[in-house]
GROMACS .gro file of C-alpha atoms in nm:
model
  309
    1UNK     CA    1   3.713  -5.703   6.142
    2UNK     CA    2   3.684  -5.347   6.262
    3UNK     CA    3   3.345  -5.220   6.449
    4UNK     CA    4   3.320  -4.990   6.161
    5UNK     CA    5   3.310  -5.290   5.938
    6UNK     CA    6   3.009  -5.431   6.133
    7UNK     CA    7   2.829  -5.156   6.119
    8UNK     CA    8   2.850  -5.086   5.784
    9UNK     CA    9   2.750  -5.428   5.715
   10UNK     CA   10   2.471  -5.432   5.948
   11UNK     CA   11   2.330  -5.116   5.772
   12UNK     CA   12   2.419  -5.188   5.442
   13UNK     CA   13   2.193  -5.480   5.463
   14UNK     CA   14   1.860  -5.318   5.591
   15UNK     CA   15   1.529  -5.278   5.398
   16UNK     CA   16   1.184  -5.237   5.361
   17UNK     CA   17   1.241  -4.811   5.294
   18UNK     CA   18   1.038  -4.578   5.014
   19UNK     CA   19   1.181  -4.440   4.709
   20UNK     CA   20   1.221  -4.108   4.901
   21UNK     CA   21   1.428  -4.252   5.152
   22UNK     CA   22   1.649  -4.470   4.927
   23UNK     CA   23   1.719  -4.172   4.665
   24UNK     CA   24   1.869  -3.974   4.979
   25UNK     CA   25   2.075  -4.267   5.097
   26UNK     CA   26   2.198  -4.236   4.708
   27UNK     CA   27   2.232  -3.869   4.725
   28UNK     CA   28   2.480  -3.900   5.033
   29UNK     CA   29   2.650  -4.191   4.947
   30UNK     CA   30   2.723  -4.059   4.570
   31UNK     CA   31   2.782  -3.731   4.725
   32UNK     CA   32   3.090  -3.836   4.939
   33UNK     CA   33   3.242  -4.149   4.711
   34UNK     CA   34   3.081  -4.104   4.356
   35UNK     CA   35   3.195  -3.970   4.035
   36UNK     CA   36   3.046  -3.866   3.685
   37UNK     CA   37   3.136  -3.961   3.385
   38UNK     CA   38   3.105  -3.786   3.015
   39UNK     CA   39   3.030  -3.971   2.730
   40UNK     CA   40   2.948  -3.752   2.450
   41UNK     CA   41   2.647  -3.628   2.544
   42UNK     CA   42   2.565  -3.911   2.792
   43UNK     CA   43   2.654  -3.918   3.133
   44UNK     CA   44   2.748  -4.204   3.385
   45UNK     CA   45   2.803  -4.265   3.781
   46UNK     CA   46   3.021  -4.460   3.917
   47UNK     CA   47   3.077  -4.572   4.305
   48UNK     CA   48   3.408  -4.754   4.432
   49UNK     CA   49   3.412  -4.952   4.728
   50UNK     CA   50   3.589  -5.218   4.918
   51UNK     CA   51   3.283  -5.336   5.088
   52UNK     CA   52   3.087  -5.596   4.904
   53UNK     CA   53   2.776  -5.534   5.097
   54UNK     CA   54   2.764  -5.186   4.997
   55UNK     CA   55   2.812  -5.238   4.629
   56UNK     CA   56   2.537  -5.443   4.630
   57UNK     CA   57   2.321  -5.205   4.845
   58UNK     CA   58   2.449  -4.923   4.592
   59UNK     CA   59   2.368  -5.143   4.300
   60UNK     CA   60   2.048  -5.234   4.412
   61UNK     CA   61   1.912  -4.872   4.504
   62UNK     CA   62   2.029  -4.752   4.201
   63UNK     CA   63   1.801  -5.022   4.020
   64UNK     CA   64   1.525  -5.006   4.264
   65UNK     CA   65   1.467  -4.636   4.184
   66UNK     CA   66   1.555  -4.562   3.836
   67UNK     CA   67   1.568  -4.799   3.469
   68UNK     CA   68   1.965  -4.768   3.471
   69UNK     CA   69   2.203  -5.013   3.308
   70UNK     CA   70   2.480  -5.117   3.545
   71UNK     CA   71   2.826  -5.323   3.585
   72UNK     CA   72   3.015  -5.400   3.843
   73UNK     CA   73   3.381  -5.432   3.783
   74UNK     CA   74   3.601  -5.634   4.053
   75UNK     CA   75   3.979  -5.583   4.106
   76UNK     CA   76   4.231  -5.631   4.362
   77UNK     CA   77   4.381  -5.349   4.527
   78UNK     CA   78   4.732  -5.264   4.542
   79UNK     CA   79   4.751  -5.203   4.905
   80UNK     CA   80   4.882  -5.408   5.198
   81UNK     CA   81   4.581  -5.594   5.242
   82UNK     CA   82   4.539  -5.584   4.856
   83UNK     CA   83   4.137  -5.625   4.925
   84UNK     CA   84   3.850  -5.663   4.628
   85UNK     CA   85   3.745  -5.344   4.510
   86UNK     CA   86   3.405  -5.295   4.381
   87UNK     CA   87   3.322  -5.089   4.117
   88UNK     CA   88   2.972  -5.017   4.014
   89UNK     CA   89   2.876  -4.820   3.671
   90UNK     CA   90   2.598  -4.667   3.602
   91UNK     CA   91   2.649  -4.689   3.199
   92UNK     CA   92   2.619  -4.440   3.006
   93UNK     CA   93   2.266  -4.283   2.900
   94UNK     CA   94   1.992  -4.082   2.907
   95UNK     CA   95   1.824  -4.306   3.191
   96UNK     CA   96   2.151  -4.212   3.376
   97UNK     CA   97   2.114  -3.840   3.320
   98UNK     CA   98   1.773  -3.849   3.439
   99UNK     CA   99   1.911  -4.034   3.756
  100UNK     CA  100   2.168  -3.768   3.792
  101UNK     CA  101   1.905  -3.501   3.806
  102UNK     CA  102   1.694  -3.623   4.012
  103UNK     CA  103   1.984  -3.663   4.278
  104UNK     CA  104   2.093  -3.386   4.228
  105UNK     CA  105   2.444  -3.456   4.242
  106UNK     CA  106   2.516  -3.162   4.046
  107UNK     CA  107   2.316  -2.894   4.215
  108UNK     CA  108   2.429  -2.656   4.527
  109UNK     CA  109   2.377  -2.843   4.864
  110UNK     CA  110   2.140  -2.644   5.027
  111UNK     CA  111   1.845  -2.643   4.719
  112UNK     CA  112   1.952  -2.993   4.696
  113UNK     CA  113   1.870  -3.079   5.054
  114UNK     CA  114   1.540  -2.878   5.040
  115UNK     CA  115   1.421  -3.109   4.812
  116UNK     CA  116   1.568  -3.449   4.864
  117UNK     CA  117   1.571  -3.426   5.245
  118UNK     CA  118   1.210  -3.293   5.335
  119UNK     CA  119   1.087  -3.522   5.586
  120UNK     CA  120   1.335  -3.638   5.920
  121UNK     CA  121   1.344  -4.007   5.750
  122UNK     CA  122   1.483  -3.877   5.464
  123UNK     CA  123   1.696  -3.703   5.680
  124UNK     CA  124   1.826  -4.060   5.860
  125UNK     CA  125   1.900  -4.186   5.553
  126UNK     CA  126   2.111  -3.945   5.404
  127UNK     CA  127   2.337  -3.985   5.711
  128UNK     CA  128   2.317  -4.351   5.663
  129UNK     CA  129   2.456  -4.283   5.289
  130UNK     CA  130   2.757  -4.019   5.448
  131UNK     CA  131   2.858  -4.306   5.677
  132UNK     CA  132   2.849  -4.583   5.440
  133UNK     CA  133   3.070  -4.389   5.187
  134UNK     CA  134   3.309  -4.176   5.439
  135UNK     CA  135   3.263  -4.286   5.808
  136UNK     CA  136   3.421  -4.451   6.035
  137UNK     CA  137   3.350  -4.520   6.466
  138UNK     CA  138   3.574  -4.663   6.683
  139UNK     CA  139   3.508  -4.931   6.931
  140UNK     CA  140   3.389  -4.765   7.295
  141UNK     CA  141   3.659  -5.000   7.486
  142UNK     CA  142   3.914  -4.732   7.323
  143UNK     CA  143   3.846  -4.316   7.294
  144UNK     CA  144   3.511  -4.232   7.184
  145UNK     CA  145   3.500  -4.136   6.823
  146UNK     CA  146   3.318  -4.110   6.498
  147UNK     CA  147   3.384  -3.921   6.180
  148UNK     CA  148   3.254  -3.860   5.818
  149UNK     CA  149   3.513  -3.737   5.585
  150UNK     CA  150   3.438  -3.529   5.281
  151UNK     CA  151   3.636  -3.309   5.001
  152UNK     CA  152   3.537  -2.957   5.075
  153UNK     CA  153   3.404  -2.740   5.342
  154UNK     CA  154   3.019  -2.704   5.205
  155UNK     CA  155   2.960  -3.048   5.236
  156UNK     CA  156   3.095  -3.114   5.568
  157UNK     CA  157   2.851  -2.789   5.695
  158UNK     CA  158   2.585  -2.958   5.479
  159UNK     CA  159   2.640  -3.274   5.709
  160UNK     CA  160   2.723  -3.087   6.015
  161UNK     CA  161   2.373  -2.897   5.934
  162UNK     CA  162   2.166  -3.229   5.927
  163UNK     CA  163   2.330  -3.379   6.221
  164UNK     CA  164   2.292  -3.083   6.429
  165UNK     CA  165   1.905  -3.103   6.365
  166UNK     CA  166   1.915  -3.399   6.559
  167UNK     CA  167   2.074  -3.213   6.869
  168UNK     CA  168   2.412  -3.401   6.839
  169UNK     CA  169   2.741  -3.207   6.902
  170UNK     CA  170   2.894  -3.256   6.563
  171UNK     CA  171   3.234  -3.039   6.498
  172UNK     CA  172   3.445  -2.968   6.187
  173UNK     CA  173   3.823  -3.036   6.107
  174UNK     CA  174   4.041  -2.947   5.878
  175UNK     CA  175   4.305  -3.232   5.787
  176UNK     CA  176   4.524  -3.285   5.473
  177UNK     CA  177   4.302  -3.179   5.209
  178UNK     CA  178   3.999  -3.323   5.364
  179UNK     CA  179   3.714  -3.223   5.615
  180UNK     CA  180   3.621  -3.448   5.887
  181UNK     CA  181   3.226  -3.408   6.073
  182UNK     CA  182   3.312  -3.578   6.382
  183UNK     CA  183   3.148  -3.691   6.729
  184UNK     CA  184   3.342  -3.758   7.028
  185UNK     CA  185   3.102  -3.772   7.312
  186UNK     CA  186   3.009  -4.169   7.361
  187UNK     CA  187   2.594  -4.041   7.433
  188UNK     CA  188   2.624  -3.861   7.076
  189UNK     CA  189   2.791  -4.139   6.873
  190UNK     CA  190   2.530  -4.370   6.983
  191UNK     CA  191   2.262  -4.134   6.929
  192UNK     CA  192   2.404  -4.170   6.571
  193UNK     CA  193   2.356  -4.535   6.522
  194UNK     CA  194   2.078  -4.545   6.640
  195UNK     CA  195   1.943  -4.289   6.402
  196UNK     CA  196   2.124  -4.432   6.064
  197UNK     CA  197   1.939  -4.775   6.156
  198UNK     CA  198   2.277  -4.977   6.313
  199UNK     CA  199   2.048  -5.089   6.635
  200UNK     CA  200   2.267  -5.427   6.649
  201UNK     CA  201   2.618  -5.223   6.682
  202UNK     CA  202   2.398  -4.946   6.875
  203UNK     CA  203   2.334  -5.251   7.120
  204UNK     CA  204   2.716  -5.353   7.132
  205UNK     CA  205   2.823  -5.003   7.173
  206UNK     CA  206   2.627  -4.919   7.470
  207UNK     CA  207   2.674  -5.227   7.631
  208UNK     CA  208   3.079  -5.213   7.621
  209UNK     CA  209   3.047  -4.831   7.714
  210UNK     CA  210   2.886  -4.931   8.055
  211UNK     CA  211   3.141  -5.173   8.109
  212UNK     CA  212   3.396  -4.884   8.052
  213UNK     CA  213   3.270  -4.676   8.247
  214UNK     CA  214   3.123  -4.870   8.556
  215UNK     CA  215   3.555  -5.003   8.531
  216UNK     CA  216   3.659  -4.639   8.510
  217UNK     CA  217   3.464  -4.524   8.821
  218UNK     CA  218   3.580  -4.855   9.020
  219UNK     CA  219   3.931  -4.748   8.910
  220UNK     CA  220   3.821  -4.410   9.046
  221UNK     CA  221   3.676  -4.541   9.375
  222UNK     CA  222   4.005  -4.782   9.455
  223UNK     CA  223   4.232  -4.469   9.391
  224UNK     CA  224   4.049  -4.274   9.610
  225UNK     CA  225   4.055  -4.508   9.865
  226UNK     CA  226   4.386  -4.602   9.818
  227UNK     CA  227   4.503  -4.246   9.852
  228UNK     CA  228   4.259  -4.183  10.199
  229UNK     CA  229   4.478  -4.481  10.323
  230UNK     CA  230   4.816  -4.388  10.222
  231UNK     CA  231   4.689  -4.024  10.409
  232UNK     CA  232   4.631  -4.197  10.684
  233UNK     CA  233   4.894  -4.435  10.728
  234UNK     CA  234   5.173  -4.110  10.699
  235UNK     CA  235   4.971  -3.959  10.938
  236UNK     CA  236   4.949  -4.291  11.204
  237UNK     CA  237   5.299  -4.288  11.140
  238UNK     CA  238   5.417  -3.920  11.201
  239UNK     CA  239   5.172  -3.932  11.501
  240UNK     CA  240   5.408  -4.260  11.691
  241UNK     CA  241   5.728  -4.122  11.606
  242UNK     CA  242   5.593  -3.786  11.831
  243UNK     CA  243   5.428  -4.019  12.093
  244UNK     CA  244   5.775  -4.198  12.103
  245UNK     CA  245   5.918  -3.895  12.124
  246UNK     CA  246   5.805  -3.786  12.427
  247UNK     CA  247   5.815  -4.137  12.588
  248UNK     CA  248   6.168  -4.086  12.532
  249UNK     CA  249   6.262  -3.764  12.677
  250UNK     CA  250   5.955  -3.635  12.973
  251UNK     CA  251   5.738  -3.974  12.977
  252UNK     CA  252   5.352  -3.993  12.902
  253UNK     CA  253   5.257  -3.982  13.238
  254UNK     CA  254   5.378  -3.613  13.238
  255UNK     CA  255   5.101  -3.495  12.987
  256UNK     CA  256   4.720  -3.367  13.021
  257UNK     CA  257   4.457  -3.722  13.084
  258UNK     CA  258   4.307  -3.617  12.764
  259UNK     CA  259   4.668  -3.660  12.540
  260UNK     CA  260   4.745  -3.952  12.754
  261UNK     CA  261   4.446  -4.152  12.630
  262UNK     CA  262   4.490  -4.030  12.301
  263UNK     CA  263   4.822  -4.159  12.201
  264UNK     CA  264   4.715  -4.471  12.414
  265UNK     CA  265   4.470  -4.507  12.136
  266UNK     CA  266   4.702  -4.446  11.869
  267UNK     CA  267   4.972  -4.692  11.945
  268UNK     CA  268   4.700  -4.978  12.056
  269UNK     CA  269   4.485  -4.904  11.725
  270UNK     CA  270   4.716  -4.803  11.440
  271UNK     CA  271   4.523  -4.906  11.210
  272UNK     CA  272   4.197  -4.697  11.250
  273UNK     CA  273   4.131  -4.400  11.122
  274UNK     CA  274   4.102  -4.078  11.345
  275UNK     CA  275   3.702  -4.104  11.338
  276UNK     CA  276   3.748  -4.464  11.513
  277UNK     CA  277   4.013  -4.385  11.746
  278UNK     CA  278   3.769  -4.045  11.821
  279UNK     CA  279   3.498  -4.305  11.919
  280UNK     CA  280   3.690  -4.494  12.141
  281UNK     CA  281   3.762  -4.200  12.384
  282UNK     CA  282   3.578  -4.131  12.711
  283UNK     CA  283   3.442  -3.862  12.645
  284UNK     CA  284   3.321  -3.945  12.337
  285UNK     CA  285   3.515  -3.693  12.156
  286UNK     CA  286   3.442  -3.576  11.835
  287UNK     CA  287   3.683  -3.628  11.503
  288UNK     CA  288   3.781  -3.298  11.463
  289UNK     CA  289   3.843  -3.277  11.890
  290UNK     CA  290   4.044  -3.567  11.829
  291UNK     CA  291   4.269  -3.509  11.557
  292UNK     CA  292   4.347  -3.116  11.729
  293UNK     CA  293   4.493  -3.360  12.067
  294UNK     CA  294   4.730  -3.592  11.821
  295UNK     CA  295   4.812  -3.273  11.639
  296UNK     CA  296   4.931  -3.110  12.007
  297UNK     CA  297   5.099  -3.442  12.059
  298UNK     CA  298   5.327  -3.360  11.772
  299UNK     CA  299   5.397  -3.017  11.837
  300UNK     CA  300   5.502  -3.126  12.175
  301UNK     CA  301   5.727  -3.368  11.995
  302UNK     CA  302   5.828  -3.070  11.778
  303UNK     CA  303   5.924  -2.838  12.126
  304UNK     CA  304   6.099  -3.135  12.281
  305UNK     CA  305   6.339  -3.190  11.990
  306UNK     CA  306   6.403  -2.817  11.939
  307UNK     CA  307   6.487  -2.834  12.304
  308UNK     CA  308   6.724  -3.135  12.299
  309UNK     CA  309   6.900  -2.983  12.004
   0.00000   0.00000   0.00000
């Protein structure tokens, strides 16, 4: 199963929320995956889903909040995977009208909103709704990421609105035919479960985010430290072929006390760094004093070979 899979069925299954909460989980969930239906003068709903827990969380809103009569019609989809898909109908009647009005799943967004989503719980729960319907988070261990796809443009800035209100980055994309409210900052997205109630997959998601990142910035550390070594192994390296150099052709003996002792450091320590070797000296040299008398030993080297040739 999917991490969006658990967290949908995490929140699909809480409780214990008034009716004013519950109707905006409906309004957001029949927002982004419902549909109306005519009959005569009556009117319907219907919800599809592929999620057994959220039919029955649908179905059992629906009946919670308003004297509806409903089915639920099971089939087996012609996919790949060829999952059940849940369909639950909201028959036919005046009951159902009434329910449709009071979402008001017909009426513009923003009057909608000002009256279904008043308080910030209300609020919650309507994002719970827009995730349980059309969202989808991946797993931290791979990119951070969470989206909530809709059909047109107002409602993604309706969502983007609401989720803004709770200071979280959300953005808008346009992709074939549909609108995507997305998240891609791993503080945001679990800012987000948090907020639609998913404290369980909240819990998971922050734990496997440290462990990404506390890897990530060991990664970090060994490259770092690998490339400081391979920085100063060239330069150990370039320094001996110079101090070889002039063995070769003049002899050590024929240099300043001060050189003398430092590529006598540098061929008896190879493996220190210029700080150590700089620590070893008699006079206590600093780094920087240091690394200037193996840099003269090398343009020595330099001189001597430009001579020769």
């Amino acid at each position: 199963m999917s991490f969006s899979h658990d967290v949908k069925n995490e929140v699909a299954r809480l409780e214990g929320e008034n009716h004013g909460c519950e109707q905006a989980e409906l309004f957001g969930l029949l927002r982004i995956s419902g549909s109306v239906s005519l009959s005569g003068r009556k009117v319907g709903i219907h919800f599809t889903t592929e999620n057994a827990a959220l039919a029955r969380r649908v179905l059992r809103l629906l009946k919670n909040n308003f004297p509806v009569q409903t089915e639920v019609i099971v089939t087996r989809s012609r996919r790949l995977k060829k999952n059940n898909r849940y369909q639950v109908h909201v028959i036919p009647s005046d009951a159902a009208r009434a329910a449709l009005s009071r979402l008001h799943l017909l009426t513009p967004l923003d009057e909608a909103g000002r009256v279904l989503l008043r308080k910030e719980e209300e609020k919650r729960s309507f994002l719970r709704g827009v995730f349980l319907a059309g969202g989808s988070v991946n797993k931290p261990i791979s990119d951070y990421h969470l989206e909530l796809i809709c059909d047109n443009m107002d409602m993604g800035q309706f969502i983007q609105k609401i989720i803004k209100g709770f200071g979280l980055p959300a953005r808008i994309v346009d992709r074939k035919n549909s609108y995507i409210v997305y998240l891609k900052e791993g503080n945001a997205i679990a800012s987000f479960l948090s907020l639609i109630g998913a404290q369980n997959s909240y819990l998971e998601f922050e734990n496997v985010r440290v462990l990404k990142d506390m890897r990530n910035q060991v990664n970090r550390q060994v490259n770092c430290e690998t490339a400081n070594l391979n920085k100063v192994v060239k330069a150990a390296v370039r320094t001996l072929r110079a101090i070889r150099v002039i063995e070769d052709t003049v002899g050590l003996s024929t240099l300043p006390e001060a050189l003398q002792e430092a590529a006598r450091l540098r061929r008896e320590h190879q493996d220190l760094s210029v700080g150590e070797l700089a620590a070893l000296t008699e006079d206590n040299v600093g780094k920087s004093g240091f690394n200037h008398r193996l840099k003269k030993l090398e343009q020595i080297a330099e001189k001597l070979k430009d001579g020769e040739q």
